[in-house]
């Protein structure tokens, strides 16, 4: 995928990520966004095998079948999302260390303030964090 400074995220996917984060709390949720030309076409809720309020790991079998479907459809793995239950929507040192997809956007949903849920997006390349401007559309 082409690297972008601005990413248009359809409101229905933002709402879906938020709903997932809320239903997984007090643990972190995680999932994948697949798409074409920076447009999301499918959201996958995945299992956080860590079952933890402070870290996540996507179930590897689920990841395998998602990769398969993405490649069969000639989609791209646009993004990986997960939630932060008690902290801000910014990559933790563990998130940075475990970020293995330099072309994908890492979306983080923060539930820290239930009155004001925040979703932010980042590129994480070789330990360097760059924020992407998210525009929620639709
Ligand atoms: Zn995190």
GROMACS .gro file of C-alpha atoms and ligand atoms in nm:
model
  139
    1UNK     CA    1   0.000   0.000   0.000
    2UNK     CA    2   0.102   0.358  -0.056
    3UNK     CA    3   0.201   0.539   0.258
    4UNK     CA    4  -0.045   0.812   0.347
    5UNK     CA    5  -0.057   1.108   0.583
    6UNK     CA    6  -0.433   1.111   0.586
    7UNK     CA    7  -0.659   0.811   0.609
    8UNK     CA    8  -1.034   0.820   0.550
    9UNK     CA    9  -1.201   0.572   0.779
   10UNK     CA   10  -1.566   0.492   0.718
   11UNK     CA   11  -1.766   0.558   1.033
   12UNK     CA   12  -1.913   0.207   1.032
   13UNK     CA   13  -1.564   0.059   1.078
   14UNK     CA   14  -1.477   0.310   1.350
   15UNK     CA   15  -1.802   0.215   1.526
   16UNK     CA   16  -1.726  -0.154   1.482
   17UNK     CA   17  -1.377  -0.117   1.634
   18UNK     CA   18  -1.525   0.075   1.923
   19UNK     CA   19  -1.798  -0.184   1.980
   20UNK     CA   20  -1.533  -0.456   1.979
   21UNK     CA   21  -1.319  -0.264   2.228
   22UNK     CA   22  -1.615  -0.217   2.461
   23UNK     CA   23  -1.721  -0.582   2.444
   24UNK     CA   24  -1.365  -0.708   2.506
   25UNK     CA   25  -1.306  -0.479   2.808
   26UNK     CA   26  -1.149  -0.512   3.061
   27UNK     CA   27  -0.915  -0.691   2.819
   28UNK     CA   28  -0.770  -0.545   2.502
   29UNK     CA   29  -0.938  -0.635   2.174
   30UNK     CA   30  -0.759  -0.676   1.841
   31UNK     CA   31  -0.845  -0.711   1.476
   32UNK     CA   32  -0.753  -0.651   1.116
   33UNK     CA   33  -0.871  -0.411   0.846
   34UNK     CA   34  -0.840  -0.529   0.487
   35UNK     CA   35  -0.893  -0.308   0.186
   36UNK     CA   36  -0.805  -0.178  -0.155
   37UNK     CA   37  -0.642   0.158  -0.235
   38UNK     CA   38  -0.667   0.271   0.126
   39UNK     CA   39  -1.039   0.194   0.142
   40UNK     CA   40  -1.144  -0.058   0.402
   41UNK     CA   41  -1.354  -0.342   0.260
   42UNK     CA   42  -1.359  -0.580   0.553
   43UNK     CA   43  -1.300  -0.576   0.926
   44UNK     CA   44  -1.198  -0.894   1.103
   45UNK     CA   45  -1.245  -0.927   1.477
   46UNK     CA   46  -0.969  -1.154   1.603
   47UNK     CA   47  -0.902  -1.330   1.931
   48UNK     CA   48  -0.652  -1.172   2.169
   49UNK     CA   49  -0.467  -1.482   2.281
   50UNK     CA   50  -0.307  -1.283   2.564
   51UNK     CA   51  -0.650  -1.220   2.724
   52UNK     CA   52  -0.488  -0.925   2.892
   53UNK     CA   53  -0.583  -0.568   2.988
   54UNK     CA   54  -0.239  -0.445   2.881
   55UNK     CA   55  -0.127  -0.637   2.574
   56UNK     CA   56  -0.253  -0.825   2.271
   57UNK     CA   57  -0.151  -1.100   2.036
   58UNK     CA   58  -0.364  -1.200   1.741
   59UNK     CA   59  -0.447  -1.570   1.727
   60UNK     CA   60  -0.207  -1.706   1.465
   61UNK     CA   61  -0.452  -1.947   1.301
   62UNK     CA   62  -0.702  -1.666   1.255
   63UNK     CA   63  -0.422  -1.449   1.115
   64UNK     CA   64  -0.331  -1.723   0.870
   65UNK     CA   65  -0.684  -1.752   0.728
   66UNK     CA   66  -0.719  -1.372   0.712
   67UNK     CA   67  -0.394  -1.348   0.514
   68UNK     CA   68  -0.525  -1.617   0.283
   69UNK     CA   69  -0.856  -1.439   0.220
   70UNK     CA   70  -0.677  -1.105   0.170
   71UNK     CA   71  -0.441  -1.253  -0.087
   72UNK     CA   72  -0.717  -1.446  -0.268
   73UNK     CA   73  -0.915  -1.123  -0.306
   74UNK     CA   74  -0.607  -0.918  -0.392
   75UNK     CA   75  -0.680  -0.691  -0.100
   76UNK     CA   76  -0.416  -0.535   0.122
   77UNK     CA   77  -0.367  -0.562   0.492
   78UNK     CA   78  -0.445  -0.197   0.557
   79UNK     CA   79  -0.444  -0.199   0.932
   80UNK     CA   80  -0.420  -0.371   1.265
   81UNK     CA   81  -0.631  -0.239   1.549
   82UNK     CA   82  -0.632  -0.293   1.922
   83UNK     CA   83  -0.767  -0.120   2.227
   84UNK     CA   84  -0.614   0.047   2.528
   85UNK     CA   85  -0.841   0.015   2.826
   86UNK     CA   86  -0.666   0.243   3.075
   87UNK     CA   87  -0.409   0.433   2.872
   88UNK     CA   88  -0.406   0.685   2.589
   89UNK     CA   89  -0.439   0.591   2.220
   90UNK     CA   90  -0.064   0.586   2.161
   91UNK     CA   91   0.163   0.285   2.091
   92UNK     CA   92   0.318   0.135   2.404
   93UNK     CA   93   0.683   0.020   2.399
   94UNK     CA   94   0.550  -0.336   2.359
   95UNK     CA   95   0.331  -0.228   2.066
   96UNK     CA   96   0.636  -0.077   1.897
   97UNK     CA   97   0.849  -0.384   1.957
   98UNK     CA   98   0.584  -0.619   1.822
   99UNK     CA   99   0.491  -0.407   1.518
  100UNK     CA  100   0.606  -0.619   1.226
  101UNK     CA  101   0.404  -0.461   0.944
  102UNK     CA  102   0.572  -0.137   0.833
  103UNK     CA  103   0.314  -0.078   0.557
  104UNK     CA  104   0.006  -0.118   0.775
  105UNK     CA  105  -0.160   0.139   0.997
  106UNK     CA  106  -0.180   0.055   1.365
  107UNK     CA  107  -0.513   0.180   1.496
  108UNK     CA  108  -0.551   0.223   1.870
  109UNK     CA  109  -0.884   0.276   2.042
  110UNK     CA  110  -0.861   0.426   2.390
  111UNK     CA  111  -1.140   0.365   2.639
  112UNK     CA  112  -0.963   0.558   2.914
  113UNK     CA  113  -1.228   0.830   2.911
  114UNK     CA  114  -1.564   0.661   2.847
  115UNK     CA  115  -1.719   1.000   2.771
  116UNK     CA  116  -1.470   1.061   2.495
  117UNK     CA  117  -1.342   0.754   2.315
  118UNK     CA  118  -1.038   0.819   2.097
  119UNK     CA  119  -0.916   0.635   1.786
  120UNK     CA  120  -0.574   0.721   1.646
  121UNK     CA  121  -0.365   0.569   1.368
  122UNK     CA  122   0.011   0.522   1.343
  123UNK     CA  123   0.275   0.385   1.115
  124UNK     CA  124   0.545   0.201   1.307
  125UNK     CA  125   0.863   0.148   1.109
  126UNK     CA  126   1.181   0.018   1.266
  127UNK     CA  127   1.077   0.151   1.603
  128UNK     CA  128   0.977   0.492   1.472
  129UNK     CA  129   0.620   0.607   1.531
  130UNK     CA  130   0.447   0.839   1.281
  131UNK     CA  131   0.090   0.947   1.340
  132UNK     CA  132  -0.155   0.934   1.050
  133UNK     CA  133  -0.435   1.186   1.042
  134UNK     CA  134  -0.764   0.998   1.058
  135UNK     CA  135  -1.078   1.140   0.905
  136UNK     CA  136  -1.395   0.960   1.001
  137UNK     CA  137  -1.633   0.971   0.705
  138UNK     CA  138  -1.985   0.866   0.622
  139LIG    ZN1  139  -0.119  -0.126   2.279
   0.00000   0.00000   0.00000
